[in-house]
């Protein structure tokens, strides 16, 4: 018989936390008890799991007693504070924040790529950055065949990755602009996001490289165990609600034709190839939102680099980019 597990979700009232609860239910994860946790602000509100209303509790020192799995999506500082508490209580934490990802004692896992890292955990497992997950899911099977040498990625990232407040902001700003009025609110982002593009995700370092760009470099190397892989890119916030797109160029050690890459990706776990551009068939966020797959299309020879391919990769950042990946890790535990 399948082992039943008690599961806490910290950040249960947020966009990713809600998706986690939904996915536990959809995938019939063997939950004996679900404990939704958030800050004192949301204590007493309700989360719905398997048709039942469960009261959200404020996270505390006692929250993780008798909890087997703790799914965290409540931001970096909350995670830094509570993940060690949960791990000391005997829970295994699967953390969606960036707090622990580069810690050498913490496995950083995409189940289709490096499931073998999971057993090395010491109580905390990190879920990678959303943009990194979908990129490495598509790149890994190609690497196995032809050896990655260099990767360049430009991202088109939806506002859902910033959280609930950003989704509300985009909606309100879009309505304001369509009424012909000026947008004044720039609380969430440094500039208006509606009808705009912001090449700015996280803080910039002295060289002008953003935190999100460094996450893609460092996390890709760690997940694929390729510490010397050359990675570059530009991460951009775009005014869509949910689901990220990425333009990915990859250079390989060995020759890899677009046809062979398509074949490999068609048989790869978790990937759906949608690639018939002359019939206007390629992945799009409006189709990828709410789905589980990483969609790949526009697979073609790169016109500027030897032994290189370019492709377009789309995936729901709240699902495969966050909640689904975390639940898949829990399934493997
Ligand atoms: P709360 O509703 O109590 O603020 P999102 O990224 O969609 O905005 O969601 C963030 C999630 O993280 C929410 O569930 C939020 O709960 C939770 N959260 C934020 N700060 C804390 C904190 N200090 N302690 C516990 N949960 C937190």
Short mmCIF file of C-alpha atoms and ligand atoms in Angstrom, two decimals:
data_model
loop_
_atom_site.label_atom_id
_atom_site.label_comp_id
_atom_site.label_asym_id
_atom_site.label_seq_id
_atom_site.Cartn_x
_atom_site.Cartn_y
_atom_site.Cartn_z
CA UNK A 1 0.00 0.00 0.00
CA UNK A 2 1.16 3.54 -0.77
CA UNK A 3 2.59 5.35 2.26
CA UNK A 4 0.35 8.24 3.36
CA UNK A 5 2.06 11.50 4.21
CA UNK A 6 1.18 14.61 6.18
CA UNK A 7 1.88 17.67 4.06
CA UNK A 8 2.24 21.33 5.06
CA UNK A 9 2.12 24.10 2.46
CA UNK A 10 3.78 27.32 3.64
CA UNK A 11 2.55 30.19 1.46
CA UNK A 12 -0.80 28.43 1.01
CA UNK A 13 -2.62 31.69 0.23
CA UNK A 14 -0.20 32.72 -2.54
CA UNK A 15 -0.31 31.95 -6.25
CA UNK A 16 2.20 29.08 -6.09
CA UNK A 17 0.92 27.73 -2.74
CA UNK A 18 -2.62 27.46 -4.09
CA UNK A 19 -1.34 25.72 -7.18
CA UNK A 20 0.59 23.29 -4.96
CA UNK A 21 -2.60 22.33 -3.12
CA UNK A 22 -4.46 21.96 -6.41
CA UNK A 23 -1.72 19.75 -7.89
CA UNK A 24 -1.52 17.52 -4.77
CA UNK A 25 -5.23 16.90 -5.30
CA UNK A 26 -5.08 16.49 -9.10
CA UNK A 27 -2.20 14.01 -8.92
CA UNK A 28 -3.79 12.15 -6.03
CA UNK A 29 -0.72 12.53 -3.84
CA UNK A 30 -1.20 10.28 -0.79
CA UNK A 31 -1.98 13.08 1.70
CA UNK A 32 -3.12 11.91 5.14
CA UNK A 33 -3.38 15.49 6.41
CA UNK A 34 -2.97 18.86 4.69
CA UNK A 35 -1.86 21.84 6.76
CA UNK A 36 -2.07 25.21 4.99
CA UNK A 37 0.31 27.79 6.49
CA UNK A 38 0.84 31.50 5.84
CA UNK A 39 1.64 34.66 7.80
CA UNK A 40 -0.59 35.89 10.65
CA UNK A 41 -2.25 38.16 8.04
CA UNK A 42 -4.04 35.18 6.49
CA UNK A 43 -4.50 33.01 9.57
CA UNK A 44 -8.15 31.93 9.81
CA UNK A 45 -8.83 32.14 6.06
CA UNK A 46 -9.69 28.90 4.26
CA UNK A 47 -7.89 26.71 1.77
CA UNK A 48 -9.85 24.11 -0.17
CA UNK A 49 -8.45 20.58 -0.56
CA UNK A 50 -10.49 17.65 -1.94
CA UNK A 51 -13.66 19.66 -1.54
CA UNK A 52 -12.99 20.37 2.10
CA UNK A 53 -12.32 23.78 3.65
CA UNK A 54 -9.22 23.78 5.84
CA UNK A 55 -8.29 26.70 8.08
CA UNK A 56 -5.02 28.43 7.22
CA UNK A 57 -2.72 28.72 10.24
CA UNK A 58 0.04 31.24 10.95
CA UNK A 59 3.39 29.45 10.72
CA UNK A 60 4.99 28.82 14.13
CA UNK A 61 7.66 26.72 15.86
CA UNK A 62 5.08 23.95 16.35
CA UNK A 63 3.71 23.90 12.81
CA UNK A 64 5.99 21.16 11.49
CA UNK A 65 5.55 18.58 14.26
CA UNK A 66 4.42 15.32 12.62
CA UNK A 67 4.68 16.83 9.13
CA UNK A 68 6.41 14.55 6.60
CA UNK A 69 6.64 16.95 3.66
CA UNK A 70 6.70 20.75 3.84
CA UNK A 71 6.20 22.54 0.54
CA UNK A 72 7.41 26.15 0.85
CA UNK A 73 6.56 29.08 -1.39
CA UNK A 74 6.56 32.13 0.83
CA UNK A 75 9.66 34.04 -0.27
CA UNK A 76 13.36 33.85 0.57
CA UNK A 77 13.44 35.39 4.03
CA UNK A 78 10.49 33.29 5.28
CA UNK A 79 12.21 30.23 3.94
CA UNK A 80 15.56 31.06 5.52
CA UNK A 81 13.76 31.37 8.84
CA UNK A 82 11.42 28.36 8.71
CA UNK A 83 13.11 25.71 6.54
CA UNK A 84 15.67 24.81 9.26
CA UNK A 85 12.85 24.68 11.84
CA UNK A 86 10.86 22.28 9.64
CA UNK A 87 13.92 20.16 8.84
CA UNK A 88 14.82 19.94 12.55
CA UNK A 89 11.27 18.74 13.24
CA UNK A 90 11.86 15.86 10.84
CA UNK A 91 10.00 17.22 7.80
CA UNK A 92 11.54 17.22 4.34
CA UNK A 93 11.25 20.76 2.98
CA UNK A 94 10.82 21.34 -0.75
CA UNK A 95 11.48 25.03 -1.09
CA UNK A 96 10.47 27.17 -4.04
CA UNK A 97 12.41 30.28 -3.00
CA UNK A 98 15.96 31.10 -4.03
CA UNK A 99 17.19 30.96 -0.41
CA UNK A 100 18.80 27.49 -0.48
CA UNK A 101 19.31 26.75 -4.15
CA UNK A 102 23.05 27.25 -4.32
CA UNK A 103 23.79 25.70 -0.90
CA UNK A 104 26.11 22.72 -1.56
CA UNK A 105 24.17 20.63 1.00
CA UNK A 106 20.85 21.27 -0.76
CA UNK A 107 19.95 19.32 -3.91
CA UNK A 108 18.48 21.51 -6.66
CA UNK A 109 16.22 19.25 -8.64
CA UNK A 110 14.30 19.00 -11.89
CA UNK A 111 12.96 15.42 -11.78
CA UNK A 112 13.41 14.86 -15.53
CA UNK A 113 17.08 15.91 -15.26
CA UNK A 114 18.70 15.01 -11.91
CA UNK A 115 16.38 12.84 -9.76
CA UNK A 116 19.52 11.05 -8.50
CA UNK A 117 20.36 14.15 -6.40
CA UNK A 118 17.23 13.85 -4.23
CA UNK A 119 18.54 11.20 -1.76
CA UNK A 120 21.50 13.44 -0.85
CA UNK A 121 19.21 15.91 0.94
CA UNK A 122 19.68 16.81 4.60
CA UNK A 123 16.11 17.95 5.15
CA UNK A 124 15.89 20.65 2.46
CA UNK A 125 15.51 20.24 -1.30
CA UNK A 126 15.34 23.31 -3.53
CA UNK A 127 13.02 23.87 -6.45
CA UNK A 128 14.84 25.83 -9.17
CA UNK A 129 13.90 29.18 -10.62
CA UNK A 130 10.93 28.94 -13.02
CA UNK A 131 12.86 30.07 -16.12
CA UNK A 132 15.69 27.67 -15.36
CA UNK A 133 13.37 24.66 -14.98
CA UNK A 134 11.82 24.96 -18.42
CA UNK A 135 15.16 25.72 -20.09
CA UNK A 136 17.00 22.73 -18.60
CA UNK A 137 14.03 20.41 -19.19
CA UNK A 138 14.40 21.12 -22.92
CA UNK A 139 18.20 21.28 -22.99
CA UNK A 140 19.02 18.16 -20.98
CA UNK A 141 17.91 15.49 -23.50
CA UNK A 142 19.81 17.37 -26.21
CA UNK A 143 22.88 17.54 -23.98
CA UNK A 144 22.75 13.77 -23.42
CA UNK A 145 22.86 13.30 -27.19
CA UNK A 146 25.29 15.98 -28.33
CA UNK A 147 27.01 17.64 -25.34
CA UNK A 148 26.19 21.24 -24.50
CA UNK A 149 28.94 23.79 -24.98
CA UNK A 150 27.19 27.17 -24.77
CA UNK A 151 23.64 28.34 -24.08
CA UNK A 152 22.09 31.76 -24.59
CA UNK A 153 18.58 32.41 -23.31
CA UNK A 154 16.28 35.41 -23.58
CA UNK A 155 13.24 35.13 -21.36
CA UNK A 156 9.73 36.52 -21.70
CA UNK A 157 8.46 36.14 -18.15
CA UNK A 158 4.88 36.60 -17.03
CA UNK A 159 3.93 38.63 -13.97
CA UNK A 160 2.58 35.60 -12.04
CA UNK A 161 6.19 34.85 -11.10
CA UNK A 162 6.22 38.02 -8.99
CA UNK A 163 3.14 36.95 -7.02
CA UNK A 164 -0.47 37.84 -6.51
CA UNK A 165 0.09 41.59 -6.21
CA UNK A 166 1.79 41.74 -9.61
CA UNK A 167 -1.15 40.01 -11.32
CA UNK A 168 -3.51 42.58 -9.82
CA UNK A 169 -1.17 45.41 -10.83
CA UNK A 170 -1.04 44.31 -14.48
CA UNK A 171 -4.84 44.08 -14.65
CA UNK A 172 -5.36 47.49 -13.05
CA UNK A 173 -2.68 49.18 -15.15
CA UNK A 174 -4.07 47.68 -18.38
CA UNK A 175 -7.55 48.99 -17.49
CA UNK A 176 -6.10 52.41 -16.65
CA UNK A 177 -4.27 52.64 -19.98
CA UNK A 178 -7.35 51.49 -21.93
CA UNK A 179 -9.39 54.23 -20.24
CA UNK A 180 -6.81 56.65 -21.67
CA UNK A 181 -5.43 57.57 -18.26
CA UNK A 182 -1.82 57.68 -17.06
CA UNK A 183 -0.50 54.86 -14.89
CA UNK A 184 0.83 56.14 -11.59
CA UNK A 185 1.22 52.91 -9.66
CA UNK A 186 4.72 51.46 -9.89
CA UNK A 187 4.73 49.72 -6.51
CA UNK A 188 5.53 46.23 -7.74
CA UNK A 189 7.88 46.98 -10.65
CA UNK A 190 10.21 49.97 -11.20
CA UNK A 191 8.07 51.06 -14.19
CA UNK A 192 4.65 50.48 -15.70
CA UNK A 193 4.32 46.82 -16.80
CA UNK A 194 1.09 47.06 -18.84
CA UNK A 195 1.91 47.45 -22.57
CA UNK A 196 5.60 47.57 -21.68
CA UNK A 197 8.68 45.33 -21.35
CA UNK A 198 11.07 45.46 -18.39
CA UNK A 199 14.58 44.02 -18.94
CA UNK A 200 14.95 44.02 -15.19
CA UNK A 201 14.29 41.00 -12.94
CA UNK A 202 16.05 41.26 -9.58
CA UNK A 203 18.88 43.62 -8.66
CA UNK A 204 21.81 44.36 -10.97
CA UNK A 205 25.44 43.70 -10.03
CA UNK A 206 28.41 45.96 -10.81
CA UNK A 207 28.69 44.46 -14.31
CA UNK A 208 25.01 45.12 -15.04
CA UNK A 209 23.96 41.47 -14.83
CA UNK A 210 20.64 40.88 -13.06
CA UNK A 211 19.95 38.42 -10.24
CA UNK A 212 17.57 36.47 -12.49
CA UNK A 213 20.29 36.21 -15.15
CA UNK A 214 22.75 34.85 -12.56
CA UNK A 215 20.12 32.36 -11.36
CA UNK A 216 19.87 30.97 -14.88
CA UNK A 217 23.67 30.65 -15.15
CA UNK A 218 24.34 29.12 -11.74
CA UNK A 219 21.25 26.95 -11.39
CA UNK A 220 21.58 25.41 -14.90
CA UNK A 221 25.16 24.44 -14.11
CA UNK A 222 24.21 22.91 -10.76
CA UNK A 223 21.15 20.96 -11.98
CA UNK A 224 22.90 19.50 -15.04
CA UNK A 225 26.21 18.95 -13.18
CA UNK A 226 28.00 21.02 -15.79
CA UNK A 227 30.02 23.51 -13.68
CA UNK A 228 31.92 24.83 -16.70
CA UNK A 229 28.93 25.31 -19.00
CA UNK A 230 28.92 28.70 -20.70
CA UNK A 231 25.54 30.36 -20.17
CA UNK A 232 24.41 33.88 -20.97
CA UNK A 233 21.14 35.67 -21.51
CA UNK A 234 18.70 38.48 -20.85
CA UNK A 235 15.69 38.10 -18.59
CA UNK A 236 12.66 40.24 -19.35
CA UNK A 237 9.32 40.75 -17.60
CA UNK A 238 6.47 40.92 -20.12
CA UNK A 239 2.86 42.04 -19.63
CA UNK A 240 1.19 38.64 -19.69
CA UNK A 241 -0.46 37.08 -16.68
CA UNK A 242 0.83 33.54 -16.61
CA UNK A 243 3.26 31.26 -18.51
CA UNK A 244 6.81 32.07 -19.60
CA UNK A 245 8.38 31.99 -23.07
CA UNK A 246 12.10 31.62 -23.79
CA UNK A 247 14.24 32.01 -26.86
CA UNK A 248 17.01 29.43 -26.39
CA UNK A 249 20.16 29.08 -28.50
CA UNK A 250 22.37 26.10 -27.69
CA UNK A 251 25.75 25.21 -29.15
CA UNK A 252 26.83 21.55 -28.97
CA UNK A 253 30.07 19.56 -29.03
CA UNK A 254 28.68 17.21 -31.66
CA UNK A 255 26.61 17.87 -34.72
CA UNK A 256 22.86 17.83 -33.98
CA UNK A 257 20.33 18.45 -36.74
CA UNK A 258 17.02 20.21 -35.99
CA UNK A 259 15.22 17.04 -37.15
CA UNK A 260 17.13 14.82 -34.72
CA UNK A 261 16.63 17.38 -31.90
CA UNK A 262 12.88 17.28 -32.61
CA UNK A 263 12.90 13.49 -32.44
CA UNK A 264 14.78 13.49 -29.14
CA UNK A 265 12.48 16.08 -27.61
CA UNK A 266 9.34 14.23 -28.82
CA UNK A 267 10.39 11.21 -26.78
CA UNK A 268 11.65 13.19 -23.77
CA UNK A 269 9.74 13.08 -20.49
CA UNK A 270 7.59 16.12 -19.79
CA UNK A 271 8.17 17.75 -23.19
CA UNK A 272 5.59 18.41 -25.90
CA UNK A 273 6.88 19.46 -29.31
CA UNK A 274 4.64 21.85 -31.27
CA UNK A 275 6.63 22.66 -34.34
CA UNK A 276 5.10 23.38 -37.73
CA UNK A 277 5.76 27.09 -38.12
CA UNK A 278 4.49 27.35 -41.70
CA UNK A 279 1.09 26.32 -40.38
CA UNK A 280 1.56 28.81 -37.53
CA UNK A 281 2.05 25.96 -35.06
CA UNK A 282 4.43 26.78 -32.22
CA UNK A 283 4.09 27.05 -28.45
CA UNK A 284 2.30 30.08 -27.03
CA UNK A 285 1.61 31.16 -23.45
CA UNK A 286 -2.15 31.30 -24.02
CA UNK A 287 -2.06 27.55 -24.69
CA UNK A 288 0.62 26.65 -22.14
CA UNK A 289 -1.04 28.38 -19.17
CA UNK A 290 -2.63 25.86 -16.82
CA UNK A 291 -0.84 22.91 -18.46
CA UNK A 292 1.94 20.68 -17.19
CA UNK A 293 4.26 20.22 -20.18
CA UNK A 294 7.28 22.17 -21.31
CA UNK A 295 6.38 23.06 -24.92
CA UNK A 296 9.13 23.34 -27.54
CA UNK A 297 8.87 24.65 -31.10
CA UNK A 298 10.68 26.69 -33.77
CA UNK A 299 13.54 24.15 -33.58
CA UNK A 300 15.98 25.32 -36.24
CA UNK A 301 19.61 25.71 -37.20
CA UNK A 302 21.14 28.77 -35.57
CA UNK A 303 22.16 31.10 -38.37
CA UNK A 304 25.20 32.52 -36.59
CA UNK A 305 26.96 29.75 -34.64
CA UNK A 306 28.44 26.39 -35.69
CA UNK A 307 26.82 23.23 -34.30
CA UNK A 308 24.03 25.28 -32.75
CA UNK A 309 20.25 25.20 -32.65
CA UNK A 310 17.70 27.81 -31.69
CA UNK A 311 14.29 27.01 -30.26
CA UNK A 312 11.29 28.53 -28.48
CA UNK A 313 10.33 27.07 -25.11
CA UNK A 314 7.07 27.80 -23.29
CA UNK A 315 5.86 26.57 -19.90
CA UNK A 316 3.46 27.54 -17.13
CA UNK A 317 5.68 29.17 -14.50
CA UNK A 318 3.26 28.40 -11.67
CA UNK A 319 3.03 24.71 -12.60
CA UNK A 320 6.19 23.13 -14.09
CA UNK A 321 8.10 26.29 -13.15
CA UNK A 322 7.08 25.99 -9.49
CA UNK A 323 4.27 23.93 -7.92
CA UNK A 324 4.27 20.91 -10.24
CA UNK A 325 8.05 20.52 -10.07
CA UNK A 326 7.85 20.62 -6.25
CA UNK A 327 5.08 17.99 -6.12
CA UNK A 328 7.02 15.79 -8.58
CA UNK A 329 9.99 15.96 -6.18
CA UNK A 330 7.66 14.98 -3.33
CA UNK A 331 6.45 12.02 -5.40
CA UNK A 332 10.02 10.81 -5.79
CA UNK A 333 10.78 11.07 -2.08
P1 LIG B 1 -0.03 35.84 3.47
O1 LIG B 1 -1.28 35.61 2.69
O2 LIG B 1 -0.25 35.61 4.92
O3 LIG B 1 0.65 37.13 3.16
P2 LIG B 1 2.44 35.49 -3.44
O4 LIG B 1 3.87 35.25 -3.88
O5 LIG B 1 1.46 34.96 -4.41
O6 LIG B 1 2.21 36.92 -3.10
O7 LIG B 1 2.26 34.64 -2.07
C1 LIG B 1 3.14 34.72 -1.00
C2 LIG B 1 2.75 33.70 0.05
O8 LIG B 1 3.75 33.71 1.09
C3 LIG B 1 1.44 33.99 0.73
O9 LIG B 1 0.79 32.79 1.08
C4 LIG B 1 1.89 34.73 1.99
O10 LIG B 1 0.98 34.63 3.06
C5 LIG B 1 3.13 33.96 2.34
N1 LIG B 1 4.00 34.76 3.21
C6 LIG B 1 4.58 35.94 2.93
N2 LIG B 1 5.31 36.39 3.99
C7 LIG B 1 5.20 35.44 4.96
C8 LIG B 1 5.71 35.29 6.28
N3 LIG B 1 6.51 36.21 6.82
N4 LIG B 1 5.37 34.18 6.98
C9 LIG B 1 4.57 33.23 6.44
N5 LIG B 1 4.05 33.32 5.19
C10 LIG B 1 4.36 34.39 4.45
#
